[in-house]
Coordinates of C-alpha atoms and ligand atoms in Angstrom, one line a residue:
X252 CA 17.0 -4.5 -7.7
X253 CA 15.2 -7.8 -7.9
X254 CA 13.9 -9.0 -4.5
X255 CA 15.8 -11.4 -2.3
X256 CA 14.2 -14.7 -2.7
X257 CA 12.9 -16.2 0.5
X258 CA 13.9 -19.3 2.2
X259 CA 11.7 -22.2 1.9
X260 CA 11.3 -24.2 5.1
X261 CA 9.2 -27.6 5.1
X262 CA 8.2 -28.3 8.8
X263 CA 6.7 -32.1 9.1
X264 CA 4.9 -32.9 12.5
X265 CA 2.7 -35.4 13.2
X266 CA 1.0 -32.2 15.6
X267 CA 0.5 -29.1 15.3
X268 CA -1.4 -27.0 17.7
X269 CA -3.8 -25.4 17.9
X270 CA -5.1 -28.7 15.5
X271 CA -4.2 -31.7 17.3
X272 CA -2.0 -32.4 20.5
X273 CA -1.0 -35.4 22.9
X274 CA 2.1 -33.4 24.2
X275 CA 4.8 -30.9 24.1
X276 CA 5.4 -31.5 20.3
X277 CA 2.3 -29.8 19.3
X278 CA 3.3 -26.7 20.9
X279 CA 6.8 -26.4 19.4
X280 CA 5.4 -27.5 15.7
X281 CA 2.9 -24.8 16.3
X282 CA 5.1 -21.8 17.8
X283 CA 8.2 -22.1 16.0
X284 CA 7.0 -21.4 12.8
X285 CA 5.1 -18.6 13.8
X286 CA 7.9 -16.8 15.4
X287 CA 10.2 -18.2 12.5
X288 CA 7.6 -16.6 9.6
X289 CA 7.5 -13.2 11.6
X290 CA 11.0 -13.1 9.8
X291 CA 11.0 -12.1 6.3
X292 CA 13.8 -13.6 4.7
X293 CA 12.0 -17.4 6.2
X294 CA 8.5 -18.6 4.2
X295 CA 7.7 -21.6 6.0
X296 CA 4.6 -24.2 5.5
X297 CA 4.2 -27.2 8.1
X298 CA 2.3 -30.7 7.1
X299 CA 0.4 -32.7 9.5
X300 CA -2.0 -35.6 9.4
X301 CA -6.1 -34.5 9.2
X302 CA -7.1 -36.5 12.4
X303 CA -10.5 -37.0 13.7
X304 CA -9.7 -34.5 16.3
X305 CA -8.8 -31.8 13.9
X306 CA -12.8 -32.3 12.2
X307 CA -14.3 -31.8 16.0
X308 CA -12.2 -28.9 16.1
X309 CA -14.4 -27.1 13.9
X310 CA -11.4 -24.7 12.6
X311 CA -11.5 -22.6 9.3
X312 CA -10.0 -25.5 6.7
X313 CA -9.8 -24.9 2.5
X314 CA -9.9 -28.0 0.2
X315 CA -6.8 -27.5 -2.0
X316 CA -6.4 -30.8 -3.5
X317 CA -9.3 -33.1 -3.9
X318 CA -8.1 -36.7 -4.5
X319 CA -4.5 -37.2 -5.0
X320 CA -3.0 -40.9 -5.7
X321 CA 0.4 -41.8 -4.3
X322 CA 2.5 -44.6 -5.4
X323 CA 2.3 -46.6 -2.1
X324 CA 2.3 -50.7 -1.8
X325 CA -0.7 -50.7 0.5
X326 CA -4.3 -50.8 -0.6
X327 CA -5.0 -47.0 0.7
X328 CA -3.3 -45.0 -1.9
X329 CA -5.6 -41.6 -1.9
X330 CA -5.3 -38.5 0.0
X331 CA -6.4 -35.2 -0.1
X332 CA -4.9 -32.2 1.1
X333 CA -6.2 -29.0 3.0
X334 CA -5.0 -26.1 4.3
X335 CA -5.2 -23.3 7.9
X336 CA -4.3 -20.4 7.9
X337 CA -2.2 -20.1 11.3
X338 CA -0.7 -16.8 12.3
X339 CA 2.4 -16.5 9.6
X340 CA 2.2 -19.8 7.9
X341 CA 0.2 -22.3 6.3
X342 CA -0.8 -25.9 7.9
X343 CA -1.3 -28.8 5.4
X344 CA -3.4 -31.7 6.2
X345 CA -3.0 -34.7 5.3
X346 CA -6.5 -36.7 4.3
X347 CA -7.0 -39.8 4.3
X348 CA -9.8 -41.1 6.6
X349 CA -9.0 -44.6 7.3
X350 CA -5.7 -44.0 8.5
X351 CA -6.5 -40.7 10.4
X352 CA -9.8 -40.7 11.4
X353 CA -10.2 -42.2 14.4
X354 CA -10.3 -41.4 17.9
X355 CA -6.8 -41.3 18.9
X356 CA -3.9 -40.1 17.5
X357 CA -1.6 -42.8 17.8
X358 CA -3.3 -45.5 19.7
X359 CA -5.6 -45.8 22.9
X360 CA -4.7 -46.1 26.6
X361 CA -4.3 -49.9 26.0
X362 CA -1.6 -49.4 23.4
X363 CA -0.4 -47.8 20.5
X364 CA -2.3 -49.2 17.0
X365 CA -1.3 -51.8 15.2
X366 CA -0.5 -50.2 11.7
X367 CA 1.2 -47.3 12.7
X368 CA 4.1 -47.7 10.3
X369 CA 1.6 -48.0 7.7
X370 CA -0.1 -44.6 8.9
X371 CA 3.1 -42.3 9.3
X372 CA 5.1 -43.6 6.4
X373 CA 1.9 -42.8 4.3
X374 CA 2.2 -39.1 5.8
X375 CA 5.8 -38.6 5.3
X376 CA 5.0 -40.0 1.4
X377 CA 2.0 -38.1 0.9
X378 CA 3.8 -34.9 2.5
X379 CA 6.6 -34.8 0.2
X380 CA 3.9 -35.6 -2.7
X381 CA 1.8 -32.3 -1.2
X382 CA 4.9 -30.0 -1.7
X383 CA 4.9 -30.7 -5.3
X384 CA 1.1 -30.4 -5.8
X385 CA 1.7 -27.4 -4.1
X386 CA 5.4 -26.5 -6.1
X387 CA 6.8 -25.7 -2.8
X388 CA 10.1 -26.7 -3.5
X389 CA 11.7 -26.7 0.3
X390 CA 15.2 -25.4 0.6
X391 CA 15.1 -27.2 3.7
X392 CA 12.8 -30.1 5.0
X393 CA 12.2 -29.6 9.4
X394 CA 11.1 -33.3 10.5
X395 CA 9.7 -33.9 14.2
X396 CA 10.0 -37.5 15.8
X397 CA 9.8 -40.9 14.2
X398 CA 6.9 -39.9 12.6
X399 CA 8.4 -38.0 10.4
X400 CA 11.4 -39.3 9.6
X401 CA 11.2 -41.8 7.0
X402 CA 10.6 -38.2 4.8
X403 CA 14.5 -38.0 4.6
X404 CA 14.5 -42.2 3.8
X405 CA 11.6 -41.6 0.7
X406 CA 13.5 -38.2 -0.8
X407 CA 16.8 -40.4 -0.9
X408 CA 15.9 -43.5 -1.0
X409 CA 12.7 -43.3 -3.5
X410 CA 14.2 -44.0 -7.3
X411 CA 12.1 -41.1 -9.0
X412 CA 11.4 -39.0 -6.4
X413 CA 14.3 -37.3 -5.8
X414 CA 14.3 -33.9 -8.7
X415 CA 12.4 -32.3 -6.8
X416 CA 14.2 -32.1 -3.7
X417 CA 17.7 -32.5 -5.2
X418 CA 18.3 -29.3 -3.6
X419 CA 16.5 -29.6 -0.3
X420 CA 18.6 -29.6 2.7
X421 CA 17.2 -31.3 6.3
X422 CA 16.9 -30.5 9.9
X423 CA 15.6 -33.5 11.6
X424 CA 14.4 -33.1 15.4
X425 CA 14.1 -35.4 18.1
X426 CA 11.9 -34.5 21.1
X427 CA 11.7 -38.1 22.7
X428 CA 14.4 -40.8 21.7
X429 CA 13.0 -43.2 23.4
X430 CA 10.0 -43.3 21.1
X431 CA 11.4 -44.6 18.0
X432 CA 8.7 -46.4 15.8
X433 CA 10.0 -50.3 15.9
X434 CA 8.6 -52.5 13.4
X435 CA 9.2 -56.2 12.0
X436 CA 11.4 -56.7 9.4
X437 CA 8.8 -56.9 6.5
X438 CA 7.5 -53.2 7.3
X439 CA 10.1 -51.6 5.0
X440 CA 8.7 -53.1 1.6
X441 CA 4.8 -52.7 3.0
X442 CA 5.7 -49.0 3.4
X443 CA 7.7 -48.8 -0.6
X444 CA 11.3 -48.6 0.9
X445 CA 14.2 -51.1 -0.9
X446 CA 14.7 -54.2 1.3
X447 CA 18.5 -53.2 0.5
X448 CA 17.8 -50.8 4.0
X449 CA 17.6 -53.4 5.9
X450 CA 21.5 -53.5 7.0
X451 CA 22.6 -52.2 10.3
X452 CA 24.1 -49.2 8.4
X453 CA 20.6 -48.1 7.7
X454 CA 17.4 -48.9 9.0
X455 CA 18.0 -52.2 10.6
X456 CA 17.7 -52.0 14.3
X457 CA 18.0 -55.6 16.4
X458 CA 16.6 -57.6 13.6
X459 CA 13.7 -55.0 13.1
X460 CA 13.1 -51.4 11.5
X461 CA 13.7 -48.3 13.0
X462 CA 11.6 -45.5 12.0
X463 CA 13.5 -42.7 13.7
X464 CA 16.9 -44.3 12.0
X465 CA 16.0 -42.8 9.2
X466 CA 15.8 -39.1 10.8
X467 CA 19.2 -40.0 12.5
X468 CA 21.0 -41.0 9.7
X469 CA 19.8 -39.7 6.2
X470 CA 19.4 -35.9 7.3
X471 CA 21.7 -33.1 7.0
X472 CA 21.6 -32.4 10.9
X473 CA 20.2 -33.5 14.0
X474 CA 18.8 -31.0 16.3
X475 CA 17.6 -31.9 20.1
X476 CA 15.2 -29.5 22.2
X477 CA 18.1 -29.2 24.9
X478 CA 21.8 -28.7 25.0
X479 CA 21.8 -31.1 28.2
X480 CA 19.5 -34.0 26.1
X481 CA 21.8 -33.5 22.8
X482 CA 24.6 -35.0 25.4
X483 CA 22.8 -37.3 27.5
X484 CA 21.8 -39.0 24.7
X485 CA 24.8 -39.9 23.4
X486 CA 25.4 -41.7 26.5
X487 CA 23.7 -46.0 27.1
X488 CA 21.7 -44.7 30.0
X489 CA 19.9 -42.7 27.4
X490 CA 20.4 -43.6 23.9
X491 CA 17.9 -46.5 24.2
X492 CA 20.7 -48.5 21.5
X493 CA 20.5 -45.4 19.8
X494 CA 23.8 -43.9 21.2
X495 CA 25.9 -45.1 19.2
X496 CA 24.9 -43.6 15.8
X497 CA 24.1 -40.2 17.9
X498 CA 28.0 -40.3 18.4
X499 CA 28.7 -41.2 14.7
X500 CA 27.2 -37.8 14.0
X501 CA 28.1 -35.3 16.8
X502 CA 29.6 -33.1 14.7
X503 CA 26.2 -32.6 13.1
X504 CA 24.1 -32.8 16.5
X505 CA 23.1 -29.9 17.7
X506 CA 20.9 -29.0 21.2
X507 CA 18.5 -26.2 21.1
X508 CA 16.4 -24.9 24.1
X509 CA 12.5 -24.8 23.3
X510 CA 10.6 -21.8 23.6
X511 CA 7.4 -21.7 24.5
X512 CA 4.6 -19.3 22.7
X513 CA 4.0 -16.1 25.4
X514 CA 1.6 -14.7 23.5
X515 CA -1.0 -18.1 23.6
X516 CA 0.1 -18.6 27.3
X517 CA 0.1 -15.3 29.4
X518 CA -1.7 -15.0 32.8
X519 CA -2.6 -11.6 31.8
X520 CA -4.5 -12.3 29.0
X521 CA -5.5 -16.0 29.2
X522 CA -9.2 -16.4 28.4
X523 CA -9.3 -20.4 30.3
X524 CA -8.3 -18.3 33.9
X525 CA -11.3 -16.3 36.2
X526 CA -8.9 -13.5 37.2
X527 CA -5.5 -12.2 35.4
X528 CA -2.4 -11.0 36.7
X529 CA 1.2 -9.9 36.3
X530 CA 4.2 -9.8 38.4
X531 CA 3.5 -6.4 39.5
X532 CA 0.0 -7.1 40.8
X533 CA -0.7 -11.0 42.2
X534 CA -4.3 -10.7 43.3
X535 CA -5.9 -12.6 40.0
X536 CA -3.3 -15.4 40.8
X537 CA -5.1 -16.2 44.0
X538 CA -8.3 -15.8 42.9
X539 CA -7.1 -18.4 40.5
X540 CA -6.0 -20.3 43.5
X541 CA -9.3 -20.5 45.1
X542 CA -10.8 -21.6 41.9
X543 CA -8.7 -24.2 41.5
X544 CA -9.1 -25.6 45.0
X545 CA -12.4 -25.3 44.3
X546 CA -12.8 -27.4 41.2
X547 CA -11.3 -30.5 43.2
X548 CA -13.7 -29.9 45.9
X549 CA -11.0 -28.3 48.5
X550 CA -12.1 -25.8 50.6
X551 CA -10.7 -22.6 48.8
X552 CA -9.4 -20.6 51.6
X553 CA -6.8 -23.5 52.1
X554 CA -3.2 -22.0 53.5
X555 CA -1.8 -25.0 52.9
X556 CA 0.5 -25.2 49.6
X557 CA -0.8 -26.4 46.2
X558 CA 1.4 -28.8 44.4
X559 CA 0.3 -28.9 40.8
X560 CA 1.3 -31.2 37.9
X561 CA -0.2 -31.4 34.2
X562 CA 1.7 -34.5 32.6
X563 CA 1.1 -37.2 29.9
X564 CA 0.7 -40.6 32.4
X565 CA 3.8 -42.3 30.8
X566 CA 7.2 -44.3 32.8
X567 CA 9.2 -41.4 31.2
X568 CA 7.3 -38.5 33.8
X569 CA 8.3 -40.3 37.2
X570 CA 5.0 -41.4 38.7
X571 CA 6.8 -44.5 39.7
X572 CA 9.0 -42.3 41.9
X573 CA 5.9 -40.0 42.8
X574 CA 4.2 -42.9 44.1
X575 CA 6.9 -44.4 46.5
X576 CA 7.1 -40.7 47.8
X577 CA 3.4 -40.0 48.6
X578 CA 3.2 -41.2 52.0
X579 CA 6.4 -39.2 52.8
X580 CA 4.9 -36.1 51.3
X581 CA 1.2 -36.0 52.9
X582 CA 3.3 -35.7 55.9
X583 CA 3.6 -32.3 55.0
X584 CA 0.9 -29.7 55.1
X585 CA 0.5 -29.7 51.2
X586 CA -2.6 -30.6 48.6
X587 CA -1.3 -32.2 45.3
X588 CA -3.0 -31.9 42.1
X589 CA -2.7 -33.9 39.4
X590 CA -3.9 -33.8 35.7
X591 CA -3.4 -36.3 33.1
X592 CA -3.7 -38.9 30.9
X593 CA -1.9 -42.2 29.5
X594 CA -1.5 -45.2 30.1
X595 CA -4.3 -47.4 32.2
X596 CA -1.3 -48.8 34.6
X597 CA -0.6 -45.5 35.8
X598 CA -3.8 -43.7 35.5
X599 CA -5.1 -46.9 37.9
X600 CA -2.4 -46.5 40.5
X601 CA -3.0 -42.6 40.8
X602 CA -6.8 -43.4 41.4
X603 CA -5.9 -46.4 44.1
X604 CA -3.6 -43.6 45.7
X605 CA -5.8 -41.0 45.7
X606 CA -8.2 -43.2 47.9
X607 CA -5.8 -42.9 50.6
X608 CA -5.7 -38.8 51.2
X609 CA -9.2 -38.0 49.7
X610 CA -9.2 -34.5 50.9
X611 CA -5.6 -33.6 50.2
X612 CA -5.2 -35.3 46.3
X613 CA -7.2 -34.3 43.5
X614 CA -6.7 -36.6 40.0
X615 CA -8.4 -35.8 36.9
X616 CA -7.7 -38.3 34.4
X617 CA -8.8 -36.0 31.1
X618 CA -6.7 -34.2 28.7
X619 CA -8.1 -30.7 29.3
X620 CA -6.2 -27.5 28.1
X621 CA -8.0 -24.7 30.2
X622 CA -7.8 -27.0 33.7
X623 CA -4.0 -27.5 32.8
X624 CA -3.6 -23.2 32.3
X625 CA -6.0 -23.2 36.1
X626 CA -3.2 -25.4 37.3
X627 CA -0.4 -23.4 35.7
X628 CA -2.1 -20.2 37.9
X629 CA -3.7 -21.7 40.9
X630 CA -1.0 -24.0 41.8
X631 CA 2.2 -22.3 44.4
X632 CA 4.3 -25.3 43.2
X633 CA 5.0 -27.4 39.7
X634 CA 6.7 -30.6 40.2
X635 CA 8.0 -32.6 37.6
X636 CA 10.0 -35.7 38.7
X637 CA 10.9 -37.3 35.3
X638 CA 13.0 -40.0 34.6
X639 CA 14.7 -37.9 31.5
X640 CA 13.2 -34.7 30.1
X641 CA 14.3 -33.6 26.5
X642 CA 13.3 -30.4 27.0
X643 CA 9.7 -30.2 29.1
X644 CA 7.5 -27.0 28.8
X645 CA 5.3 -27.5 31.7
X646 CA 7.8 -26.0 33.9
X647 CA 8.4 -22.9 31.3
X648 CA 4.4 -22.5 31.7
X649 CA 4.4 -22.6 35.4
X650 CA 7.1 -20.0 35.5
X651 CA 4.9 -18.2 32.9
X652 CA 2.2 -17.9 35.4
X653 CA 4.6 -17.3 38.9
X654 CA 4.3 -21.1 40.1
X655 CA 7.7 -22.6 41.3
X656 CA 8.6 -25.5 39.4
X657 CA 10.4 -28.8 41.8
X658 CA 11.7 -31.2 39.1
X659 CA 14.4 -33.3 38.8
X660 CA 17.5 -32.6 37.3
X661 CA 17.7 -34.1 33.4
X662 CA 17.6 -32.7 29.9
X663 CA 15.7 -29.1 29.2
X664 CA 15.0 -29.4 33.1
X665 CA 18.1 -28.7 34.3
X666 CA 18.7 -26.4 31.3
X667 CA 15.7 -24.2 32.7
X668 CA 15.0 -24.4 36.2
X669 CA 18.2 -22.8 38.4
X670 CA 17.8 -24.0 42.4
X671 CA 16.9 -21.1 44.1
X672 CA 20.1 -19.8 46.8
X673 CA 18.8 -17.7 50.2
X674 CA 22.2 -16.0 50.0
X675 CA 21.7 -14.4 46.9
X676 CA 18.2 -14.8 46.3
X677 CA 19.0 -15.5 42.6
X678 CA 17.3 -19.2 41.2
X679 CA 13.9 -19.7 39.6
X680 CA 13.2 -23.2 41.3
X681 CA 13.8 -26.5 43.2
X682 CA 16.3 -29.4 42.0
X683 CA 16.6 -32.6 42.7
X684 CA 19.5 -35.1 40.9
X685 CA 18.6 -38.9 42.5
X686 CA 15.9 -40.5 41.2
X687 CA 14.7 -41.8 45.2
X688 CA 11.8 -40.7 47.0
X689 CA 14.3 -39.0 50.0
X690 CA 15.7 -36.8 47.2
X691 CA 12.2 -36.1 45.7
X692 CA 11.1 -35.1 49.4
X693 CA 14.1 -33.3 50.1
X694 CA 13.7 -31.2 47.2
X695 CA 10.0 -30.2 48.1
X696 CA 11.2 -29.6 51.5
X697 CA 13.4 -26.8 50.7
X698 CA 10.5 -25.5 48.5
X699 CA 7.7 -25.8 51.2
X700 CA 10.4 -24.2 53.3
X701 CA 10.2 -20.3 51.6
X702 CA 6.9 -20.4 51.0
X703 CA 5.3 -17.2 51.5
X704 CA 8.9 -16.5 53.9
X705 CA 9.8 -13.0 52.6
X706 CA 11.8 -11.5 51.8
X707 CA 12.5 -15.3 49.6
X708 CA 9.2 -15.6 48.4
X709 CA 8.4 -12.5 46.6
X710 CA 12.0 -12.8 45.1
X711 CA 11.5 -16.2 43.7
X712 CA 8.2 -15.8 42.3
X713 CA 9.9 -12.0 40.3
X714 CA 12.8 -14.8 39.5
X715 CA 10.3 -16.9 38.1
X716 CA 8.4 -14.1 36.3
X717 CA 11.8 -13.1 35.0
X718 CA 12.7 -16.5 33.2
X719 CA 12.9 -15.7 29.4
X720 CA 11.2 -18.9 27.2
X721 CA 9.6 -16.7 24.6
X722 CA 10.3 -17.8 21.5
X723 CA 10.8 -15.0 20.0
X724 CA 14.6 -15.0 21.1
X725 CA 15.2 -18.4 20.5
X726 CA 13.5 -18.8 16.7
X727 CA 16.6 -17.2 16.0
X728 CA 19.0 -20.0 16.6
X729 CA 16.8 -22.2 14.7
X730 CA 17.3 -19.6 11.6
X731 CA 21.0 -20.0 12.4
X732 CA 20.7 -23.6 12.4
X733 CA 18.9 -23.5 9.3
X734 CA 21.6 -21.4 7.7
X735 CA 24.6 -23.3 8.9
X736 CA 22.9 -26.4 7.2
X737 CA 22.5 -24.9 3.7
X738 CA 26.3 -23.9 4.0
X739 CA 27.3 -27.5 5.1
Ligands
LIG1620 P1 5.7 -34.1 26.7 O1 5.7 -33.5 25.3 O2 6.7 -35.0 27.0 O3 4.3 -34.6 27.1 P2 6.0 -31.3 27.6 O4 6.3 -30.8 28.9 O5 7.0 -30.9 26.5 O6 6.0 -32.9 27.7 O7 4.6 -30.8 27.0 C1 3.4 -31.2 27.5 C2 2.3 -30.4 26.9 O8 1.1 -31.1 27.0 C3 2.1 -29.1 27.7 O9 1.5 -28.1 26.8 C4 1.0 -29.5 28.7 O10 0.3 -28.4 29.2 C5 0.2 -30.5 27.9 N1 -0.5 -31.5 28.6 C6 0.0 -32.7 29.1 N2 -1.0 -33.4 29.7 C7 -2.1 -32.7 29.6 C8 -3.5 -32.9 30.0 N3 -3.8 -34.0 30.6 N4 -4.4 -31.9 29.7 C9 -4.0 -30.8 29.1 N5 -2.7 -30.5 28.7 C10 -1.8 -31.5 28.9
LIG1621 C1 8.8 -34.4 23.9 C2 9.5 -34.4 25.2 C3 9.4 -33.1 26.0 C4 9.6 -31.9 25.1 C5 8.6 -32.0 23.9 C6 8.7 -30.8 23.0 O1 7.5 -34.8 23.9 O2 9.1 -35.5 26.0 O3 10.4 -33.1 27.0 O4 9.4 -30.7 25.8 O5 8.8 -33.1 23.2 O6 9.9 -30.7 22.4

């Protein structure tokens, strides 16, 4: 009996951790197809670009294609392509050092670079051209974002191209709709697409090009990382214009929980944290505790609470409304902790702000993975009081590690965090709904109000131990998912 051939599954990020990461997406690009390739009917590879940051990473990496040349308008037409070996899969990187190599990933704190349609229409090109060097012909193509979507625009819309992937299906995923990659007009020929795109049927967006149009319109399905974001953004308030063609295609729109790995983030194994611990025995969480008041120069037997936060600075993560509700909360006995970085507008009014409550607020403006896993641990309290949410994994980590997440109620927020009810002690969290300071405040309030109150306490933090992310359960329904799609 001849063996059942495997699915082929294409997964395009633009990162992929543990190689490069700004954000959430690099955690899902680099857990779901480890979880996925556990299965043996799936055989997945991912592609991603070889950014300065992956060199300094130092990691294991295999030359597999010295100096390819792909059929591209611009004057940078070379790339080669290596390869990691990540748990269950392969990661291809795209190289090509005067797009990639530099010190960001897609611009600096002033703003984002200036050729970036240039940088991620050359990945999506050069990944489709990296399948063939490697004859991986995909059964299914698994874009991330705007920067992979023009993928789905060169396999239909490239004359030439297209044998290859006449049979490939496509999954194309949005974790953020508000970033859509916006460009002038003349964009679409510097990148090789026909100027015949520019209609409002296709790519045309307001008089300019829409990257993530092409993810929206030319793939087989649309997948969000909630159920509660695949409907909010069908509506204006959150389709940034795009709501409109999200409702053309409900049919084909689909909204699927992330996961997050448990494996790379568990607080009784975690190498970044002093002391482990599990839900059955607490002590390492306050030793993490006192470290972490520590490392912001607080004296480390403090009783008061510790609200953490890990967050990229950006308008979509609420530090507007954080900041109108500071005075308000340093009325309470609390310390806040925040870690992050972004944009210089934000980053400069968290610094003026801190100035105020010295001995209560500690700000680190970094990107640091093992201080955000202290803060998952050390912290009593996660708050997250975004403006929308696709899905959010910072408050899947902080459960993770027994801190209760506060956040307001919006995309994979309210589809993970339940408020927690004194009458039947069930709830994993805190909820807010109105994006005002009272609410905010209100919310902490009834937070602050069970701390360490038993029998409340110890049943929210075994509710919050209890909360099931692993994506081990839900890499299934992206299987699913993939399988519906090949039947469509
Ligand atoms: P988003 O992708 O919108 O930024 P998510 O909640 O999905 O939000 O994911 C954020 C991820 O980035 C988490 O893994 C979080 O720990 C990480 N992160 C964000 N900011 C920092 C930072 N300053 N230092 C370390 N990790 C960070
Ligand atoms: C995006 C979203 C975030 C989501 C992440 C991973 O960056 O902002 O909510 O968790 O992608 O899907």
């Amino acid at each position: 009996m001849g063996k059942k051939k495997k699915l082929k599954i294409s997964l395009v990020a633009s990162e992929i951790s543990p190689l490069a990461k700004t954000g959430g997406l690099a955690d899902v690009a680099g857990a779901l197809p480890k979880y996925l390739s556990r299965d043996k009917e799936l055989e997945i590879i991912a592609l991603m670009p070889f950014y300065k940051e992956v060199k300094k990473k130092n990691l294991p990496l295999s030359p597999i294609v010295e100096k390819s040349e792909l059929n591209w308008p611009g004057k940078e037409k070379i790339f080669s392509l290596f390869e990691y070996q990540a748990e269950g899969f392969k990661i291809y990187l795209i190289k090509n050092d005067y797009y990639y190599n530099r010190d960001y990933l897609y611009g600096t704190p002033q703003g984002d670079y200036e050729d970036n349609a240039q940088r991620f229409a050359f990945f999506c090109l050069a990944s489709l051209q990296a399948m063939k060097l490697l004859n991986f012909q995909p059964d299914l193509i698994h874009g991330h974002d705007w920067q992979a979507a023009l993928t789905f625009a060169y396999c239909r819309h490239l004359p030439g191209s297209d044998d290859f992937f006449k049979k490939t299906s496509s999954l194309f995923t949005v974790h953020n709709l508000a970033y859509q990659g916006i460009f002038p007009k003349e964009t679409l020929e510097e990148v090789g697409l026909p100027a015949a795109l520019f209609n409002p049927e296709d790519l045309e967006f307001y008089g300019k090009v829409n990257f993530l149009k092409a993810g929206l319109l030319y793939s087989e399905a649309i997948s969000t990382v909630s159920p509660t974001y695949s409907q909010e953004i069908q509506t204006p308030e959150f389709g940034y214009g795009l709501d409109g063609v999200l409702r053309k295609r409900k049919e084909r729109l689909f909204g699927l929980l992330n996961g997050i790995d448990y494996q790379e983030w568990n607080p009784q194994t975690d190498p970044a944290l002093p002391a482990h611990y599990s839900k059955e025995n607490l002590t390492g969480k306050s030793v993490c505790r006192k470290e972490l008041l520590a490392a912001f120069n607080f004296p480390g037997n403090s009783r008061q609470p510790v609200i953490g936060m890990v967050s990229r600075l950006a308008g979509q993560k609420g530090f507007d409304l954080l900041l109108d509700s500071l005075d308000e909360l340093f009325k309470r006995k609390i310390n806040l902790i925040i870690l992050g970085t972004g944009e210089q507008k934000i980053q400069d009014q968290l610094l003026e702000a801190k100035k105020k409550y010295p001995d209560r607020f500690g700000l680190k403006i970094a990107f640091d993975d093992r201080l955000a896993r202290l803060i998952y641990a050390g912290s009593d309290y996660f708050l997250i009081p975004s403006r929308y949410e696709p899905c959010g994994l910072t408050q899947m980590y902080s459960l993770r590690y027994g801190t209760i997440p506060i956040v307001r109620s919006t995309g994979g927020l309210r589809d993970s965090v339940q408020e927690f009810q004194a009458a039947t002690l069930t709830g994993n969290g805190f909820l807010f709904t109105d994006y005002q300071p009272s609410s905010l405040v209100a919310a902490v309030d009834r937070a602050l109000y069970f701390y360490q109150q038993e029998p409340f306490w110890s049943k929210l933090l075994v509710n919050a131990f209890q909360s099931d992310f692993s994506w081990e359960r839900r890499a299934t329904e992206y299987k699913n998912l993939y399988l519906k799609i090949l039947n469509f």
